[in-house]
mmCIF file of C-alpha atoms and ligand atoms in Angstrom:
data_model
loop_
_atom_site.group_PDB
_atom_site.id
_atom_site.type_symbol
_atom_site.label_atom_id
_atom_site.label_comp_id
_atom_site.label_asym_id
_atom_site.label_seq_id
_atom_site.Cartn_x
_atom_site.Cartn_y
_atom_site.Cartn_z
ATOM 1 C CA MET Y 1 -83.013 -48.817 -62.816
ATOM 2 C CA LYS Y 2 -81.460 -49.345 -59.245
ATOM 3 C CA LYS Y 3 -83.698 -48.362 -56.335
ATOM 4 C CA VAL Y 4 -82.483 -46.144 -53.431
ATOM 5 C CA TYR Y 5 -84.634 -45.364 -50.046
ATOM 6 C CA ILE Y 6 -83.450 -42.376 -48.144
ATOM 7 C CA SER Y 7 -84.900 -42.532 -44.848
ATOM 8 C CA ARG Y 8 -85.024 -39.054 -43.821
ATOM 9 C CA MET Y 9 -85.045 -36.017 -46.257
ATOM 10 C CA ILE Y 10 -80.962 -34.608 -46.409
ATOM 11 C CA ASP Y 11 -79.254 -32.221 -48.414
ATOM 12 C CA GLU Y 12 -81.487 -31.971 -51.865
ATOM 13 C CA ASP Y 13 -78.297 -31.283 -53.811
ATOM 14 C CA ALA Y 14 -76.966 -34.543 -52.716
ATOM 15 C CA VAL Y 15 -80.266 -36.336 -53.073
ATOM 16 C CA LYS Y 16 -80.198 -35.107 -56.887
ATOM 17 C CA LEU Y 17 -76.730 -36.588 -57.446
ATOM 18 C CA LEU Y 18 -78.677 -39.700 -56.758
ATOM 19 C CA ARG Y 19 -81.697 -38.854 -58.992
ATOM 20 C CA GLU Y 20 -79.698 -38.719 -61.919
ATOM 21 C CA LYS Y 21 -78.582 -42.481 -62.018
ATOM 22 C CA PHE Y 22 -80.867 -44.135 -59.681
ATOM 23 C CA HIS Y 23 -84.780 -44.487 -58.871
ATOM 24 C CA VAL Y 24 -84.711 -42.598 -55.487
ATOM 25 C CA ASP Y 25 -87.885 -42.337 -53.157
ATOM 26 C CA VAL Y 26 -87.424 -40.356 -49.684
ATOM 27 C CA ASN Y 27 -88.899 -40.561 -46.151
ATOM 28 C CA GLU Y 28 -90.392 -37.104 -46.931
ATOM 29 C CA GLU Y 29 -92.156 -37.006 -43.216
ATOM 30 C CA ASP Y 30 -90.148 -35.180 -40.826
ATOM 31 C CA ARG Y 31 -89.852 -38.135 -38.769
ATOM 32 C CA GLU Y 32 -87.844 -41.217 -37.825
ATOM 33 C CA LEU Y 33 -88.855 -44.755 -39.816
ATOM 34 C CA THR Y 34 -91.002 -47.126 -37.438
ATOM 35 C CA ARG Y 35 -89.607 -50.692 -37.573
ATOM 36 C CA GLU Y 36 -92.255 -51.819 -39.062
ATOM 37 C CA GLU Y 37 -91.962 -49.291 -41.950
ATOM 38 C CA LEU Y 38 -88.068 -49.987 -42.089
ATOM 39 C CA LEU Y 39 -88.861 -53.937 -42.451
ATOM 40 C CA ASP Y 40 -91.255 -53.142 -45.482
ATOM 41 C CA ILE Y 41 -88.682 -50.997 -46.947
ATOM 42 C CA ALA Y 42 -85.971 -53.438 -46.620
ATOM 43 C CA PRO Y 43 -87.150 -56.088 -49.505
ATOM 44 C CA LYS Y 44 -87.893 -53.323 -51.760
ATOM 45 C CA TYR Y 45 -84.493 -51.460 -52.619
ATOM 46 C CA ASP Y 46 -80.790 -51.770 -54.127
ATOM 47 C CA ALA Y 47 -79.449 -49.277 -51.705
ATOM 48 C CA ILE Y 48 -80.769 -47.724 -47.978
ATOM 49 C CA LEU Y 49 -79.360 -44.520 -46.812
ATOM 50 C CA THR Y 50 -79.691 -44.835 -43.011
ATOM 51 C CA MET Y 51 -79.799 -42.894 -39.897
ATOM 52 C CA LEU Y 52 -78.243 -43.524 -36.584
ATOM 53 C CA SER Y 53 -81.479 -44.477 -35.000
ATOM 54 C CA ASN Y 54 -82.607 -46.987 -37.869
ATOM 55 C CA LYS Y 55 -81.232 -50.443 -36.203
ATOM 56 C CA ILE Y 56 -79.883 -52.508 -39.225
ATOM 57 C CA ASP Y 57 -79.787 -55.833 -37.132
ATOM 58 C CA LYS Y 58 -80.017 -60.063 -38.830
ATOM 59 C CA GLU Y 59 -84.066 -59.462 -39.057
ATOM 60 C CA VAL Y 60 -83.515 -56.350 -41.566
ATOM 61 C CA ILE Y 61 -80.399 -57.437 -43.310
ATOM 62 C CA ASP Y 62 -82.119 -61.056 -43.892
ATOM 63 C CA LEU Y 63 -85.340 -59.188 -45.579
ATOM 64 C CA ALA Y 64 -82.960 -56.657 -47.707
ATOM 65 C CA LYS Y 65 -82.399 -59.340 -50.349
ATOM 66 C CA ASN Y 66 -81.071 -56.784 -52.908
ATOM 67 C CA VAL Y 67 -79.604 -54.578 -50.573
ATOM 68 C CA LYS Y 68 -76.016 -53.761 -51.555
ATOM 69 C CA ILE Y 69 -75.328 -51.091 -49.117
ATOM 70 C CA PHE Y 70 -76.617 -49.183 -46.166
ATOM 71 C CA ALA Y 71 -75.068 -45.683 -45.917
ATOM 72 C CA ASP Y 72 -75.090 -44.369 -42.571
ATOM 73 C CA TYR Y 73 -75.922 -40.695 -41.917
ATOM 74 C CA SER Y 74 -73.271 -40.664 -39.423
ATOM 75 C CA VAL Y 75 -69.950 -41.525 -37.978
ATOM 76 C CA GLY Y 76 -70.969 -43.923 -35.487
ATOM 77 C CA PHE Y 77 -71.952 -46.886 -36.519
ATOM 78 C CA ASN Y 78 -73.323 -48.920 -33.688
ATOM 79 C CA ASN Y 79 -76.567 -49.255 -35.056
ATOM 80 C CA PHE Y 80 -75.232 -51.843 -38.069
ATOM 81 C CA ASP Y 81 -74.829 -55.490 -37.219
ATOM 82 C CA VAL Y 82 -71.519 -55.555 -38.842
ATOM 83 C CA ALA Y 83 -70.188 -59.321 -38.707
ATOM 84 C CA TYR Y 84 -73.909 -60.635 -39.598
ATOM 85 C CA ALA Y 85 -73.771 -57.864 -42.884
ATOM 86 C CA LYS Y 86 -70.354 -58.584 -43.786
ATOM 87 C CA GLU Y 87 -70.633 -62.101 -43.671
ATOM 88 C CA LYS Y 88 -73.848 -61.649 -46.416
ATOM 89 C CA GLY Y 89 -71.813 -59.471 -48.212
ATOM 90 C CA ILE Y 90 -73.687 -56.416 -47.817
ATOM 91 C CA TYR Y 91 -71.440 -52.717 -47.810
ATOM 92 C CA LEU Y 92 -72.169 -50.807 -44.259
ATOM 93 C CA THR Y 93 -70.567 -47.077 -44.828
ATOM 94 C CA ASN Y 94 -70.511 -43.951 -42.614
ATOM 95 C CA THR Y 95 -69.383 -40.425 -42.787
ATOM 96 C CA PRO Y 96 -66.078 -39.713 -41.078
ATOM 97 C CA ASP Y 97 -64.076 -36.665 -40.809
ATOM 98 C CA VAL Y 98 -66.365 -34.086 -42.203
ATOM 99 C CA LEU Y 99 -68.376 -33.867 -38.653
ATOM 100 C CA THR Y 100 -64.837 -33.937 -36.892
ATOM 101 C CA ASN Y 101 -64.506 -30.223 -36.065
ATOM 102 C CA ALA Y 102 -68.424 -29.741 -35.363
ATOM 103 C CA THR Y 103 -68.359 -32.543 -32.922
ATOM 104 C CA ALA Y 104 -65.029 -31.195 -31.201
ATOM 105 C CA ASP Y 105 -66.644 -27.648 -31.251
ATOM 106 C CA LEU Y 106 -69.431 -28.936 -29.391
ATOM 107 C CA ALA Y 107 -67.637 -31.175 -26.708
ATOM 108 C CA PHE Y 108 -65.814 -27.837 -25.982
ATOM 109 C CA SER Y 109 -69.083 -26.096 -25.917
ATOM 110 C CA LEU Y 110 -70.116 -28.195 -22.999
ATOM 111 C CA LEU Y 111 -66.830 -28.114 -21.513
ATOM 112 C CA LEU Y 112 -67.148 -24.259 -21.239
ATOM 113 C CA GLY Y 113 -71.099 -24.604 -20.759
ATOM 114 C CA VAL Y 114 -70.570 -26.565 -17.627
ATOM 115 C CA ALA Y 115 -67.635 -25.063 -16.077
ATOM 116 C CA ARG Y 116 -69.091 -21.613 -16.360
ATOM 117 C CA ARG Y 117 -72.764 -22.580 -15.985
ATOM 118 C CA VAL Y 118 -73.811 -20.852 -19.081
ATOM 119 C CA VAL Y 119 -77.427 -22.624 -19.237
ATOM 120 C CA GLU Y 120 -78.125 -22.040 -15.412
ATOM 121 C CA SER Y 121 -76.862 -18.304 -15.967
ATOM 122 C CA ASP Y 122 -78.910 -17.740 -18.933
ATOM 123 C CA ASP Y 123 -82.041 -19.495 -16.828
ATOM 124 C CA TYR Y 124 -81.381 -16.801 -14.127
ATOM 125 C CA VAL Y 125 -81.495 -14.134 -16.204
ATOM 126 C CA ARG Y 126 -84.665 -15.215 -17.918
ATOM 127 C CA MET Y 127 -86.417 -15.871 -14.835
ATOM 128 C CA GLY Y 128 -86.033 -12.210 -13.861
ATOM 129 C CA LEU Y 129 -83.168 -13.098 -11.250
ATOM 130 C CA PHE Y 130 -80.446 -10.791 -12.311
ATOM 131 C CA LYS Y 131 -81.204 -7.331 -9.956
ATOM 132 C CA GLU Y 132 -77.348 -6.583 -8.920
ATOM 133 C CA TRP Y 133 -73.817 -7.734 -9.304
ATOM 134 C CA LYS Y 134 -72.941 -9.880 -6.952
ATOM 135 C CA PRO Y 135 -69.138 -11.411 -5.953
ATOM 136 C CA LYS Y 136 -70.487 -14.900 -5.530
ATOM 137 C CA LEU Y 137 -73.164 -15.096 -8.313
ATOM 138 C CA LEU Y 138 -72.931 -18.403 -10.046
ATOM 139 C CA LEU Y 139 -69.353 -19.223 -9.589
ATOM 140 C CA GLY Y 140 -67.581 -21.571 -12.027
ATOM 141 C CA LYS Y 141 -64.484 -23.087 -12.884
ATOM 142 C CA GLU Y 142 -61.380 -21.973 -15.018
ATOM 143 C CA LEU Y 143 -59.786 -24.466 -17.774
ATOM 144 C CA PHE Y 144 -56.644 -22.900 -17.789
ATOM 145 C CA GLY Y 145 -53.724 -24.759 -16.493
ATOM 146 C CA LYS Y 146 -56.023 -27.744 -15.510
ATOM 147 C CA THR Y 147 -55.838 -31.322 -16.602
ATOM 148 C CA LEU Y 148 -58.529 -32.493 -19.355
ATOM 149 C CA GLY Y 149 -58.382 -36.363 -19.956
ATOM 150 C CA ILE Y 150 -59.692 -37.450 -23.425
ATOM 151 C CA VAL Y 151 -61.442 -40.986 -23.595
ATOM 152 C CA GLY Y 152 -60.844 -42.491 -27.068
ATOM 153 C CA PHE Y 153 -58.141 -40.633 -28.923
ATOM 154 C CA GLY Y 154 -59.475 -40.808 -32.553
ATOM 155 C CA ARG Y 155 -60.189 -38.057 -34.836
ATOM 156 C CA ILE Y 156 -62.800 -36.305 -32.575
ATOM 157 C CA GLY Y 157 -60.822 -36.873 -29.367
ATOM 158 C CA GLN Y 158 -57.799 -35.277 -31.403
ATOM 159 C CA ALA Y 159 -59.465 -32.289 -32.844
ATOM 160 C CA VAL Y 160 -60.457 -31.386 -28.718
ATOM 161 C CA ALA Y 161 -57.020 -31.827 -27.868
ATOM 162 C CA GLU Y 162 -55.951 -29.106 -30.606
ATOM 163 C CA ARG Y 163 -58.510 -26.884 -29.261
ATOM 164 C CA ALA Y 164 -57.683 -27.509 -25.835
ATOM 165 C CA LYS Y 165 -54.214 -25.996 -26.502
ATOM 166 C CA GLY Y 166 -55.695 -22.228 -27.261
ATOM 167 C CA PHE Y 167 -57.464 -22.827 -23.522
ATOM 168 C CA GLY Y 168 -53.961 -23.633 -21.842
ATOM 169 C CA LEU Y 169 -54.955 -27.267 -20.558
ATOM 170 C CA LYS Y 170 -52.766 -30.159 -20.058
ATOM 171 C CA VAL Y 171 -53.869 -32.997 -22.144
ATOM 172 C CA ILE Y 172 -53.916 -36.675 -20.921
ATOM 173 C CA TYR Y 173 -55.489 -39.299 -23.035
ATOM 174 C CA TYR Y 174 -56.651 -43.217 -23.039
ATOM 175 C CA ASN Y 175 -57.479 -44.882 -26.104
ATOM 176 C CA ARG Y 176 -57.208 -48.796 -26.523
ATOM 177 C CA SER Y 177 -54.066 -48.641 -28.404
ATOM 178 C CA ARG Y 178 -51.479 -45.895 -27.729
ATOM 179 C CA LYS Y 179 -51.338 -43.255 -30.443
ATOM 180 C CA SER Y 180 -47.508 -42.259 -29.894
ATOM 181 C CA GLU Y 181 -47.100 -40.838 -33.100
ATOM 182 C CA VAL Y 182 -49.449 -37.676 -32.720
ATOM 183 C CA GLU Y 183 -48.489 -37.482 -28.863
ATOM 184 C CA GLU Y 184 -46.291 -34.370 -29.468
ATOM 185 C CA LEU Y 185 -48.671 -32.933 -31.922
ATOM 186 C CA TYR Y 186 -50.930 -32.234 -29.664
ATOM 187 C CA SER Y 187 -48.880 -32.159 -26.314
ATOM 188 C CA ALA Y 188 -50.808 -35.400 -25.294
ATOM 189 C CA LYS Y 189 -49.738 -37.826 -22.458
ATOM 190 C CA TYR Y 190 -50.702 -41.352 -23.092
ATOM 191 C CA VAL Y 191 -52.045 -42.656 -19.230
ATOM 192 C CA SER Y 192 -54.202 -45.447 -17.850
ATOM 193 C CA PHE Y 193 -58.408 -45.229 -17.802
ATOM 194 C CA GLU Y 194 -57.600 -45.228 -14.126
ATOM 195 C CA ASN Y 195 -55.159 -42.738 -13.930
ATOM 196 C CA LEU Y 196 -57.303 -40.322 -16.548
ATOM 197 C CA LEU Y 197 -60.161 -40.668 -14.236
ATOM 198 C CA GLU Y 198 -58.222 -39.804 -10.837
ATOM 199 C CA GLU Y 199 -56.092 -36.906 -12.586
ATOM 200 C CA SER Y 200 -58.446 -35.156 -14.789
ATOM 201 C CA ASP Y 201 -60.500 -31.734 -13.960
ATOM 202 C CA PHE Y 202 -62.369 -32.185 -17.390
ATOM 203 C CA ILE Y 203 -63.091 -35.420 -19.051
ATOM 204 C CA SER Y 204 -64.264 -35.728 -22.585
ATOM 205 C CA ILE Y 205 -65.623 -38.850 -24.282
ATOM 206 C CA HIS Y 206 -64.920 -39.706 -27.901
ATOM 207 C CA THR Y 207 -64.713 -43.035 -27.745
ATOM 208 C CA PRO Y 208 -67.403 -45.418 -30.295
ATOM 209 C CA LEU Y 209 -69.522 -47.486 -28.694
ATOM 210 C CA SER Y 210 -68.912 -51.268 -28.742
ATOM 211 C CA ASP Y 211 -69.440 -54.206 -26.384
ATOM 212 C CA GLU Y 212 -65.982 -53.314 -24.791
ATOM 213 C CA THR Y 213 -66.806 -49.720 -24.226
ATOM 214 C CA TYR Y 214 -70.827 -50.111 -22.456
ATOM 215 C CA HIS Y 215 -70.812 -48.674 -19.516
ATOM 216 C CA LEU Y 216 -67.203 -47.967 -19.264
ATOM 217 C CA PHE Y 217 -68.227 -45.318 -17.007
ATOM 218 C CA GLY Y 218 -70.431 -46.713 -14.035
ATOM 219 C CA LYS Y 219 -70.178 -46.227 -10.204
ATOM 220 C CA GLU Y 220 -66.612 -47.791 -9.895
ATOM 221 C CA GLN Y 221 -65.319 -44.961 -12.225
ATOM 222 C CA PHE Y 222 -67.586 -42.171 -10.877
ATOM 223 C CA ASP Y 223 -66.123 -42.885 -7.602
ATOM 224 C CA MET Y 224 -62.450 -42.662 -8.862
ATOM 225 C CA MET Y 225 -62.778 -39.112 -10.572
ATOM 226 C CA LYS Y 226 -62.376 -36.214 -8.688
ATOM 227 C CA ASP Y 227 -65.199 -34.466 -6.633
ATOM 228 C CA ASP Y 228 -65.222 -31.727 -8.531
ATOM 229 C CA ALA Y 229 -64.434 -32.815 -11.740
ATOM 230 C CA VAL Y 230 -66.391 -31.843 -15.345
ATOM 231 C CA LEU Y 231 -67.902 -34.786 -17.390
ATOM 232 C CA VAL Y 232 -68.805 -34.686 -20.915
ATOM 233 C CA ASN Y 233 -70.090 -37.129 -23.550
ATOM 234 C CA THR Y 234 -70.435 -36.485 -27.083
ATOM 235 C CA SER Y 235 -69.991 -39.717 -28.073
ATOM 236 C CA ARG Y 236 -72.654 -42.300 -27.347
ATOM 237 C CA GLY Y 237 -74.936 -42.731 -24.434
ATOM 238 C CA PRO Y 238 -74.512 -46.019 -23.551
ATOM 239 C CA VAL Y 239 -70.943 -45.520 -22.997
ATOM 240 C CA ILE Y 240 -72.320 -44.080 -19.174
ATOM 241 C CA ASP Y 241 -74.257 -45.952 -16.971
ATOM 242 C CA GLU Y 242 -76.689 -43.266 -16.492
ATOM 243 C CA GLU Y 243 -78.142 -44.482 -13.550
ATOM 244 C CA ALA Y 244 -74.792 -44.600 -11.505
ATOM 245 C CA LEU Y 245 -74.533 -40.996 -12.869
ATOM 246 C CA ILE Y 246 -77.637 -39.994 -11.596
ATOM 247 C CA GLU Y 247 -76.569 -41.608 -8.168
ATOM 248 C CA THR Y 248 -73.252 -40.032 -8.009
ATOM 249 C CA LEU Y 249 -74.787 -36.556 -8.927
ATOM 250 C CA GLN Y 250 -77.602 -36.883 -6.125
ATOM 251 C CA SER Y 251 -74.811 -37.567 -3.787
ATOM 252 C CA ALA Y 252 -73.405 -34.187 -4.645
ATOM 253 C CA ARG Y 253 -70.213 -35.172 -6.414
ATOM 254 C CA LEU Y 254 -68.697 -33.759 -9.540
ATOM 255 C CA PHE Y 255 -68.853 -29.955 -10.637
ATOM 256 C CA GLY Y 256 -71.169 -30.842 -13.372
ATOM 257 C CA VAL Y 257 -71.951 -33.199 -16.321
ATOM 258 C CA GLY Y 258 -72.331 -31.915 -20.405
ATOM 259 C CA LEU Y 259 -74.678 -34.410 -22.182
ATOM 260 C CA ASP Y 260 -75.385 -34.803 -25.784
ATOM 261 C CA VAL Y 261 -76.082 -38.292 -26.085
ATOM 262 C CA TYR Y 262 -78.228 -40.903 -23.717
ATOM 263 C CA GLU Y 263 -78.429 -44.553 -22.864
ATOM 264 C CA ASN Y 264 -81.896 -44.769 -24.580
ATOM 265 C CA GLU Y 265 -82.075 -41.720 -26.895
ATOM 266 C CA PRO Y 266 -84.787 -39.800 -27.396
ATOM 267 C CA VAL Y 267 -85.389 -40.277 -23.451
ATOM 268 C CA VAL Y 268 -83.475 -38.296 -21.038
ATOM 269 C CA PRO Y 269 -84.231 -39.238 -17.430
ATOM 270 C CA LYS Y 270 -86.148 -36.183 -15.529
ATOM 271 C CA SER Y 271 -83.713 -36.729 -12.779
ATOM 272 C CA LEU Y 272 -80.953 -35.353 -15.016
ATOM 273 C CA ILE Y 273 -83.197 -32.557 -16.335
ATOM 274 C CA GLY Y 274 -83.860 -31.490 -13.194
ATOM 275 C CA MET Y 275 -80.475 -31.173 -12.121
ATOM 276 C CA LYS Y 276 -79.163 -27.312 -12.643
ATOM 277 C CA ASN Y 277 -75.396 -28.348 -12.900
ATOM 278 C CA VAL Y 278 -76.214 -31.076 -15.975
ATOM 279 C CA VAL Y 279 -76.519 -29.564 -19.443
ATOM 280 C CA THR Y 280 -78.495 -31.473 -21.756
ATOM 281 C CA LEU Y 281 -78.822 -31.324 -25.653
ATOM 282 C CA PRO Y 282 -80.351 -33.153 -27.977
ATOM 283 C CA HIS Y 283 -77.830 -35.396 -29.878
ATOM 284 C CA ILE Y 284 -76.684 -32.597 -31.959
ATOM 285 C CA GLY Y 285 -72.844 -33.286 -31.985
ATOM 286 C CA SER Y 286 -72.768 -33.059 -36.013
ATOM 287 C CA ALA Y 287 -75.732 -30.604 -36.435
ATOM 288 C CA THR Y 288 -73.831 -27.565 -38.409
ATOM 289 C CA GLU Y 289 -74.822 -26.621 -41.682
ATOM 290 C CA GLU Y 290 -71.349 -27.792 -42.988
ATOM 291 C CA ALA Y 291 -71.074 -30.759 -41.654
ATOM 292 C CA ARG Y 292 -74.728 -32.303 -42.100
ATOM 293 C CA ARG Y 293 -74.568 -30.996 -46.088
ATOM 294 C CA ALA Y 294 -70.869 -32.874 -46.352
ATOM 295 C CA MET Y 295 -72.397 -35.778 -44.648
ATOM 296 C CA ALA Y 296 -75.093 -36.141 -47.402
ATOM 297 C CA PHE Y 297 -72.702 -35.546 -49.939
ATOM 298 C CA ILE Y 298 -70.354 -38.537 -48.623
ATOM 299 C CA ALA Y 299 -73.189 -41.064 -47.998
ATOM 300 C CA VAL Y 300 -74.722 -40.269 -51.667
ATOM 301 C CA ASN Y 301 -71.462 -41.291 -53.065
ATOM 302 C CA ASN Y 302 -70.868 -44.140 -50.782
ATOM 303 C CA ILE Y 303 -74.342 -45.266 -52.308
ATOM 304 C CA ILE Y 304 -73.084 -44.427 -56.027
ATOM 305 C CA GLN Y 305 -70.026 -46.398 -55.622
ATOM 306 C CA ALA Y 306 -71.487 -49.432 -54.387
ATOM 307 C CA LEU Y 307 -74.097 -49.486 -56.993
ATOM 308 C CA ASP Y 308 -71.848 -48.971 -59.731
ATOM 309 C CA GLY Y 309 -70.166 -52.104 -58.533
ATOM 310 C CA GLU Y 310 -67.074 -50.096 -57.101
ATOM 311 C CA VAL Y 311 -65.947 -50.858 -53.286
ATOM 312 C CA PRO Y 312 -67.338 -47.781 -51.442
ATOM 313 C CA ASN Y 313 -64.889 -45.106 -49.983
ATOM 314 C CA ASN Y 314 -66.199 -45.401 -46.168
ATOM 315 C CA LEU Y 315 -66.784 -49.024 -45.448
ATOM 316 C CA VAL Y 316 -66.936 -49.681 -41.803
ATOM 317 C CA TYR Y 317 -65.037 -53.120 -42.054
ATOM 318 C CA ASP Y 318 -62.289 -54.468 -43.488
ATOM 319 C CA ILE Y 319 -62.885 -57.005 -46.906
ATOM 320 C CA SER Y 320 -59.340 -57.815 -47.465
HETATM 321 C C1 LIG S 1 -72.584 -39.512 -35.585
HETATM 322 O O1 LIG S 1 -72.508 -39.144 -36.790
HETATM 323 O O2 LIG S 1 -72.143 -40.192 -34.949
HETATM 324 C C2 LIG S 1 -73.039 -38.258 -34.485
HETATM 325 O O3 LIG S 1 -73.466 -38.867 -33.155
HETATM 326 C C3 LIG S 1 -74.061 -37.353 -34.922
HETATM 327 O O4 LIG S 1 -74.688 -36.425 -34.308
#
């Protein structure tokens, strides 16, 4: 019987599907696998369901002699050494589409949360400071009529553009390749990255992490942004040079920042936590009941396909 390892407890109904066909072991502890545990598990299984925090690099792949597939429980797959796994004939899959709405909703929550100082206002009440209505208490920014710059115009970027319509935002976007076919649908204008930085009142990042996008936002880019811009990141932390962001905020530039992801997760720099105009979330982009259940079924289905000798639906590389 083929053996499957699930690196973290996910939806039980999805796991049940695997148990009908294979021997399944699950990391029952409510914690991430250590590197040592991952290295120990790699040689013993035919398929491994991985989390975005499990680094599947050359060392793991070389040990994974029987592994047919690493099925990530996430859409971003920067934890995989894609080229090496492909060379070794190992399938790598992700869970696209089903978390698009959840992540776009969260990006919008951050945009509104930062613009209207929601977290800061909540703290204000909890601290017992709300004694009277004041004309200038916790003034924020309106979205209506402003420009939203979307960096990365894939599924999630486009879902953010869809939401932007309802808020009366003008949408501009930057993407590695222009997406002319959807511009009319989202009333979105393609601009250069530099123009997007200069023109946007709000910026939402939705680009995958790659060598090309590592530190895409650094000092030079922050300097090009409007002094009172709002920046939101729900993609991957290393797309932003965190040190440069902290320096920018310390020099009283930018209206505020909303972060769901960080350069060295789960480490969140103390200086960011200490800033009132920064909202910090614990990487919950896809954390809805609907998305997480669907992600579990997609990952499990990819494993079933791979172990049944089929090419899984959500392969992250091209096999042609
Ligand atoms: C993903 O799937 O890549 C998300 O970041 C998880 O929340």
